[in-house]
Structure formats: structure tokens, C-alpha cells
mmCIF file of C-alpha atoms in Angstrom:
data_model
loop_
_atom_site.group_PDB
_atom_site.id
_atom_site.type_symbol
_atom_site.label_atom_id
_atom_site.label_comp_id
_atom_site.label_asym_id
_atom_site.label_seq_id
_atom_site.Cartn_x
_atom_site.Cartn_y
_atom_site.Cartn_z
ATOM 1 C CA MET A 1 -0.124 0.075 0.330
ATOM 2 C CA THR A 2 1.995 3.576 -0.982
ATOM 3 C CA THR A 3 1.694 6.215 1.508
ATOM 4 C CA SER A 4 -1.037 8.237 -0.284
ATOM 5 C CA THR A 5 -3.539 5.374 -0.687
ATOM 6 C CA ALA A 6 -3.013 4.714 3.665
ATOM 7 C CA THR A 7 -3.250 8.597 3.893
ATOM 8 C CA ALA A 8 -7.055 8.575 2.283
ATOM 9 C CA ASN A 9 -8.024 5.607 4.171
ATOM 10 C CA ARG A 10 -6.978 6.863 7.151
ATOM 11 C CA ARG A 11 -9.386 10.260 6.675
ATOM 12 C CA PRO A 12 -12.770 8.784 6.211
ATOM 13 C CA VAL A 13 -11.715 7.173 10.070
ATOM 14 C CA ILE A 14 -10.645 10.721 11.237
ATOM 15 C CA ARG A 15 -13.467 11.911 10.324
ATOM 16 C CA ALA A 16 -16.227 9.946 11.166
ATOM 17 C CA SER A 17 -13.763 9.930 15.145
ATOM 18 C CA LEU A 18 -13.871 13.350 15.455
ATOM 19 C CA ALA A 19 -17.809 13.376 14.429
ATOM 20 C CA VAL A 20 -18.845 10.692 16.739
ATOM 21 C CA GLY A 21 -16.354 12.100 19.765
ATOM 22 C CA ALA A 22 -17.989 15.757 19.512
ATOM 23 C CA ALA A 23 -22.030 14.525 19.451
ATOM 24 C CA THR A 24 -21.286 11.791 22.348
ATOM 25 C CA GLY A 25 -18.760 14.687 23.801
ATOM 26 C CA ALA A 26 -21.358 17.658 23.247
ATOM 27 C CA TYR A 27 -23.490 15.399 25.536
ATOM 28 C CA GLY A 28 -21.500 15.627 28.486
ATOM 29 C CA VAL A 29 -23.307 19.038 29.625
ATOM 30 C CA ALA A 30 -26.499 17.530 30.096
ATOM 31 C CA PHE A 31 -23.757 14.853 32.988
ATOM 32 C CA GLY A 32 -22.832 18.175 34.659
ATOM 33 C CA ALA A 33 -25.986 19.491 35.147
ATOM 34 C CA ALA A 34 -27.316 16.088 36.520
ATOM 35 C CA GLY A 35 -24.611 15.924 38.620
ATOM 36 C CA THR A 36 -24.676 19.240 40.744
ATOM 37 C CA ALA A 37 -28.579 18.852 40.358
ATOM 38 C CA ALA A 38 -28.547 15.526 42.283
ATOM 39 C CA GLY A 39 -26.534 17.393 44.851
ATOM 40 C CA LEU A 40 -22.849 16.686 43.900
ATOM 41 C CA SER A 41 -20.730 19.856 43.331
ATOM 42 C CA VAL A 42 -18.945 20.668 40.148
ATOM 43 C CA TRP A 43 -15.404 19.135 41.441
ATOM 44 C CA GLN A 44 -17.512 16.198 42.476
ATOM 45 C CA SER A 45 -19.158 15.851 38.615
ATOM 46 C CA CYS A 46 -16.054 16.303 37.077
ATOM 47 C CA ALA A 47 -14.000 13.673 39.142
ATOM 48 C CA LEU A 48 -16.548 11.360 37.540
ATOM 49 C CA SER A 49 -16.597 12.481 34.105
ATOM 50 C CA LEU A 50 -12.664 11.831 34.686
ATOM 51 C CA LEU A 51 -12.173 9.036 36.578
ATOM 52 C CA MET A 52 -15.327 7.134 35.893
ATOM 53 C CA PHE A 53 -15.678 7.945 32.011
ATOM 54 C CA THR A 54 -18.739 5.784 30.943
ATOM 55 C CA GLY A 55 -21.816 8.027 30.630
ATOM 56 C CA GLY A 56 -24.625 5.133 31.076
ATOM 57 C CA SER A 57 -22.896 4.569 34.870
ATOM 58 C CA GLN A 58 -22.328 8.253 35.496
ATOM 59 C CA PHE A 59 -25.968 8.617 34.458
ATOM 60 C CA ALA A 60 -27.309 5.707 36.481
ATOM 61 C CA LEU A 61 -25.089 6.908 39.446
ATOM 62 C CA VAL A 62 -26.344 10.437 39.608
ATOM 63 C CA GLY A 63 -30.311 9.462 38.401
ATOM 64 C CA VAL A 64 -30.368 6.963 41.871
ATOM 65 C CA ILE A 65 -28.749 9.644 43.708
ATOM 66 C CA ALA A 66 -30.665 11.922 43.048
ATOM 67 C CA ALA A 67 -34.396 10.145 43.383
ATOM 68 C CA ALA A 68 -32.945 8.980 46.809
ATOM 69 C CA GLY A 69 -30.893 11.292 48.180
ATOM 70 C CA PRO A 70 -26.286 10.959 49.018
ATOM 71 C CA ALA A 71 -27.044 8.601 51.702
ATOM 72 C CA ALA A 72 -29.649 6.128 51.380
ATOM 73 C CA GLY A 73 -28.861 5.976 47.299
ATOM 74 C CA LEU A 74 -25.022 6.003 47.210
ATOM 75 C CA THR A 75 -24.860 1.885 47.620
ATOM 76 C CA SER A 76 -27.712 0.838 45.361
ATOM 77 C CA GLY A 77 -26.033 3.915 42.489
ATOM 78 C CA VAL A 78 -22.983 2.791 42.843
ATOM 79 C CA ALA A 79 -24.101 -1.078 42.184
ATOM 80 C CA SER A 80 -26.153 0.762 38.648
ATOM 81 C CA ALA A 81 -23.068 2.107 37.572
ATOM 82 C CA LEU A 82 -21.537 -1.637 37.887
ATOM 83 C CA LEU A 83 -24.125 -3.369 36.356
ATOM 84 C CA LEU A 84 -24.106 -0.637 33.176
ATOM 85 C CA GLY A 85 -20.365 -0.815 33.452
ATOM 86 C CA ALA A 86 -19.835 -4.206 33.122
ATOM 87 C CA ARG A 87 -20.328 -4.136 28.982
ATOM 88 C CA ASN A 88 -16.676 -2.353 28.936
ATOM 89 C CA ALA A 89 -15.246 -5.413 29.635
ATOM 90 C CA MET A 90 -17.027 -7.324 26.911
ATOM 91 C CA TYR A 91 -16.047 -4.461 25.116
ATOM 92 C CA GLY A 92 -12.055 -4.674 26.171
ATOM 93 C CA VAL A 93 -12.427 -8.583 24.905
ATOM 94 C CA ARG A 94 -13.330 -7.977 21.847
ATOM 95 C CA LEU A 95 -10.465 -5.376 21.163
ATOM 96 C CA ALA A 96 -7.507 -6.784 22.785
ATOM 97 C CA GLY A 97 -6.645 -8.840 19.479
ATOM 98 C CA LEU A 98 -7.237 -5.226 17.417
ATOM 99 C CA LEU A 99 -5.034 -3.175 19.982
ATOM 100 C CA ARG A 100 -2.642 -5.845 21.017
ATOM 101 C CA LEU A 101 -0.984 -3.753 23.513
ATOM 102 C CA GLY A 102 1.032 -3.359 26.487
ATOM 103 C CA GLY A 103 2.278 -1.871 29.560
ATOM 104 C CA PRO A 104 1.118 2.215 30.017
ATOM 105 C CA ARG A 105 -0.712 2.271 26.697
ATOM 106 C CA ARG A 106 -2.747 -1.216 27.843
ATOM 107 C CA LEU A 107 -3.534 0.766 30.620
ATOM 108 C CA LEU A 108 -4.959 4.135 28.951
ATOM 109 C CA ALA A 109 -6.837 2.324 26.354
ATOM 110 C CA ALA A 110 -8.644 0.699 28.720
ATOM 111 C CA HIS A 111 -9.737 3.697 30.284
ATOM 112 C CA LEU A 112 -11.145 4.655 26.565
ATOM 113 C CA VAL A 113 -12.843 1.640 25.756
ATOM 114 C CA ILE A 114 -16.369 2.988 25.422
ATOM 115 C CA ASP A 115 -18.745 1.962 23.414
ATOM 116 C CA GLU A 116 -18.413 4.779 20.827
ATOM 117 C CA SER A 117 -14.602 3.734 20.457
ATOM 118 C CA THR A 118 -15.402 0.444 20.346
ATOM 119 C CA ALA A 119 -18.223 0.643 17.381
ATOM 120 C CA VAL A 120 -15.846 2.696 15.462
ATOM 121 C CA ALA A 121 -13.130 0.513 16.292
ATOM 122 C CA VAL A 122 -14.965 -2.523 15.220
ATOM 123 C CA ALA A 123 -16.217 -0.721 11.761
ATOM 124 C CA GLN A 124 -12.754 -1.040 10.262
ATOM 125 C CA PRO A 125 -12.157 -3.585 7.485
ATOM 126 C CA GLU A 126 -7.986 -3.712 8.372
ATOM 127 C CA PRO A 127 -6.614 -3.755 12.410
ATOM 128 C CA ALA A 128 -4.146 -0.392 11.483
ATOM 129 C CA LEU A 129 -7.648 1.536 10.852
ATOM 130 C CA SER A 130 -9.342 -0.010 13.954
ATOM 131 C CA ARG A 131 -6.510 0.835 16.031
ATOM 132 C CA LEU A 132 -6.754 4.975 14.231
ATOM 133 C CA GLY A 133 -10.558 4.533 15.312
ATOM 134 C CA PHE A 134 -10.092 3.234 18.417
ATOM 135 C CA TRP A 135 -7.777 5.736 20.098
ATOM 136 C CA VAL A 136 -8.919 9.390 17.921
ATOM 137 C CA THR A 137 -12.864 8.680 19.171
ATOM 138 C CA GLY A 138 -11.730 7.294 22.711
ATOM 139 C CA GLY A 139 -9.331 10.867 22.928
ATOM 140 C CA ALA A 140 -12.395 12.955 21.396
ATOM 141 C CA VAL A 141 -14.348 11.391 23.688
ATOM 142 C CA PHE A 142 -12.522 12.323 26.766
ATOM 143 C CA VAL A 143 -11.262 15.604 25.900
ATOM 144 C CA LEU A 144 -14.792 17.199 24.748
ATOM 145 C CA TRP A 145 -17.157 14.936 27.798
ATOM 146 C CA ASN A 146 -15.261 16.193 30.417
ATOM 147 C CA ALA A 147 -14.819 19.699 29.283
ATOM 148 C CA MET A 148 -18.362 19.961 28.796
ATOM 149 C CA THR A 149 -18.976 18.153 31.740
ATOM 150 C CA LEU A 150 -17.651 21.274 33.583
ATOM 151 C CA VAL A 151 -19.537 23.398 31.487
ATOM 152 C CA GLY A 152 -23.170 21.879 32.010
ATOM 153 C CA ALA A 153 -22.169 21.547 36.476
ATOM 154 C CA ALA A 154 -20.393 25.363 36.248
ATOM 155 C CA GLY A 155 -23.484 26.680 34.741
ATOM 156 C CA ALA A 156 -26.773 24.413 35.237
ATOM 157 C CA SER A 157 -28.482 27.351 36.505
ATOM 158 C CA VAL A 158 -28.060 29.273 33.013
ATOM 159 C CA LEU A 159 -28.075 26.406 30.676
ATOM 160 C CA GLY A 160 -31.419 24.586 31.790
ATOM 161 C CA ASN A 161 -32.496 21.370 30.673
ATOM 162 C CA PRO A 162 -29.907 20.548 27.409
ATOM 163 C CA GLN A 163 -32.773 18.273 26.023
ATOM 164 C CA THR A 164 -33.927 21.747 24.965
ATOM 165 C CA PHE A 165 -31.000 21.733 22.472
ATOM 166 C CA GLY A 166 -31.611 18.029 21.455
ATOM 167 C CA LEU A 167 -28.315 17.426 22.874
ATOM 168 C CA ASP A 168 -30.255 14.074 24.085
ATOM 169 C CA ALA A 169 -30.477 12.902 20.325
ATOM 170 C CA ALA A 170 -27.071 13.334 19.067
ATOM 171 C CA ALA A 171 -25.036 10.679 20.556
ATOM 172 C CA PRO A 172 -27.718 8.222 19.434
ATOM 173 C CA ALA A 173 -27.812 9.615 16.426
ATOM 174 C CA ALA A 174 -24.114 9.426 15.583
ATOM 175 C CA PHE A 175 -24.686 5.252 16.227
ATOM 176 C CA LEU A 176 -27.474 5.105 14.091
ATOM 177 C CA GLY A 177 -24.715 6.624 11.494
ATOM 178 C CA LEU A 178 -22.047 3.802 12.371
ATOM 179 C CA LEU A 179 -24.989 1.249 12.025
ATOM 180 C CA ALA A 180 -26.007 1.728 8.792
ATOM 181 C CA PRO A 181 -23.406 0.072 6.854
ATOM 182 C CA ARG A 182 -23.569 -2.689 9.472
ATOM 183 C CA LEU A 183 -27.432 -3.472 7.877
ATOM 184 C CA ARG A 184 -26.431 -3.409 4.416
ATOM 185 C CA ALA A 185 -23.947 -6.183 5.078
ATOM 186 C CA GLY A 186 -26.661 -9.125 5.071
ATOM 187 C CA TRP A 187 -29.311 -10.630 6.747
ATOM 188 C CA THR A 188 -27.711 -11.632 9.452
ATOM 189 C CA GLU A 189 -26.897 -8.333 10.458
ATOM 190 C CA ARG A 190 -30.310 -7.097 9.952
ATOM 191 C CA LEU A 191 -32.180 -9.384 11.878
ATOM 192 C CA ILE A 192 -29.729 -9.216 15.532
ATOM 193 C CA ALA A 193 -29.850 -5.023 14.642
ATOM 194 C CA ILE A 194 -33.998 -5.456 14.395
ATOM 195 C CA GLY A 195 -34.161 -8.113 17.808
ATOM 196 C CA GLY A 196 -31.811 -6.155 19.643
ATOM 197 C CA ALA A 197 -34.184 -3.079 19.127
ATOM 198 C CA LEU A 198 -37.541 -5.195 20.086
ATOM 199 C CA VAL A 199 -35.903 -6.340 22.947
ATOM 200 C CA ALA A 200 -34.846 -3.104 24.184
ATOM 201 C CA LEU A 201 -38.103 -1.216 23.549
ATOM 202 C CA ALA A 202 -39.709 -4.223 25.566
ATOM 203 C CA THR A 203 -37.599 -3.876 28.183
ATOM 204 C CA THR A 204 -37.547 0.151 28.587
ATOM 205 C CA PRO A 205 -40.761 0.449 30.366
ATOM 206 C CA LEU A 206 -39.904 -2.230 33.050
ATOM 207 C CA LEU A 207 -36.159 -1.720 33.803
ATOM 208 C CA PRO A 208 -33.305 1.291 34.553
ATOM 209 C CA PRO A 209 -31.861 2.826 32.144
ATOM 210 C CA GLY A 210 -29.621 0.947 30.277
ATOM 211 C CA VAL A 211 -30.228 -2.681 31.658
ATOM 212 C CA PRO A 212 -32.204 -2.931 28.243
ATOM 213 C CA VAL A 213 -29.245 -2.128 26.162
ATOM 214 C CA LEU A 214 -27.251 -5.297 27.841
ATOM 215 C CA LEU A 215 -30.319 -7.264 27.458
ATOM 216 C CA SER A 216 -30.623 -6.419 23.536
ATOM 217 C CA ALA A 217 -26.518 -7.120 23.181
ATOM 218 C CA LEU A 218 -27.667 -11.114 24.075
ATOM 219 C CA VAL A 219 -29.464 -11.530 20.630
ATOM 220 C CA ILE A 220 -26.239 -12.108 19.419
ATOM 221 C CA LEU A 221 -25.387 -15.173 20.994
ATOM 222 C CA PRO A 222 -27.559 -17.125 18.758
ATOM 223 C CA VAL A 223 -25.601 -16.536 16.134
ATOM 224 C CA LEU A 224 -22.212 -17.063 18.175
ATOM 225 C CA LEU A 225 -23.452 -20.273 18.702
ATOM 226 C CA ARG A 226 -24.082 -21.224 15.045
ATOM 227 C CA HIS A 227 -21.276 -20.057 13.920
ATOM 228 C CA ARG A 228 -18.791 -21.533 16.106
ATOM 229 C CA PRO A 229 -16.158 -23.184 14.999
ATOM 230 C CA ALA A 230 -16.214 -27.247 15.161
ATOM 231 C CA LYS A 231 -13.779 -29.274 17.306
ATOM 232 C CA ASP A 232 -10.739 -30.006 15.989
ATOM 233 C CA PRO A 233 -11.270 -34.570 16.036
ATOM 234 C CA THR A 234 -7.902 -35.133 16.279
#
């Protein structure tokens, strides 16, 4: 592959990564506002984004604290956050073979294993582009999410409800953009997407936020079992 061809292949990945990073990072303002509304200080909200850095778990934690109060809701809030954060471990298993990292870089990569960086990485046709997409997406989301958390926490009373500006639709829209090419791949991918959507729609009214997404991911298990490699008889 020539240098010009490699550069041309990298540009769409970088553009997609930055677009996903901007769309997702912008919604950090909603978490900052939710954190202070739940009784956290500006710096406590920012520390959660900096150290926890997994949006669904962060919203689960502050949502339970807001509903039950800091004293009564802390334990259940942490449990909910851990449940939602468990999906990142599954992402890490999938990404390990793509990234092939060790030492300090592996620790840094682990902190950037989120929905968006995983989605962009696995959507690429070759490992080099997967690594590029992972780092650019993870880095962009991390920087913007933390910056917008500070904006939302410090200016919650001025900004008002972030849904007024349509920011709640930014992250789902970014994921639909990543999903669209997969739906053209074949009927197996389409059936998985439809099945996952139906599971999420059926369980959303009944379960805490984030749990329906985890359940919808189980739709892929029958496909994985069906295509499991046969054991070597020798």
C-alpha cells in the first residue's frame, strides 16, 4: 500500500471518529447539569467524568442519588453503575485482539474503552484502521466529555434542560450513523439489529436505564453459537 493510499484510507476514519467524539462529548453538558442537580459539587461531577468516564454508569449513579438522596442512594447507585459498566469488560475482550497493546499503553486504552470507541474500531476493515479509530474516537470523546461536564456543572442554572437543545439525540444519532453500513451487510446483521431493538423496546419501560441495552446485546448469542468452530477430532 502506498503512502498516498494509506493517507486516503485514514481520512474517513479520522472524520468519523471526530464526528462521533463531537456528538457524544457535547452531551457531557447534560451529565454536568445532572450531577449538580443531584447534589454533587462541580468538582465531584468533573471527577466522575475524569475517573469513571462511562456515560451510562455516570448517569445511573447520579440518577439514583438524585432519587434517593446521597446517604440512601449511594450503595444502590454504585451497584447500578457497576452493572452498566460491566459491558466495557466485554468490549475489552473484543478489542484486545485488535489493539494488541501492553504496559502503560494498555492501561490508557482500558480507560478509553467505551461504546463509541469500540463501535468505531470494530467497524473498520483492517487492524491498523481499527487502532486509529479507537484512539481518535476515545481521545475526542474524553476531552469533549470532560470539558462539557465542567460547562454543564458550572452553568447548570444558566443552561437549563439540555434536552431543549436536542443534545439528548446527539449520541443515538451518531450510533445510527455507525450502524447503517452494517445493516447493508446481510440478513444476519439486519435480524440481529431488529431483534436487539425489539428487546430494548420491550424492556425499557420495565427496567432501569442502561439495562435494556445490555439485554439487547444477548440477541447475538444464538448467532455466535451457531457459527462456533467445530472441535478438531484429532
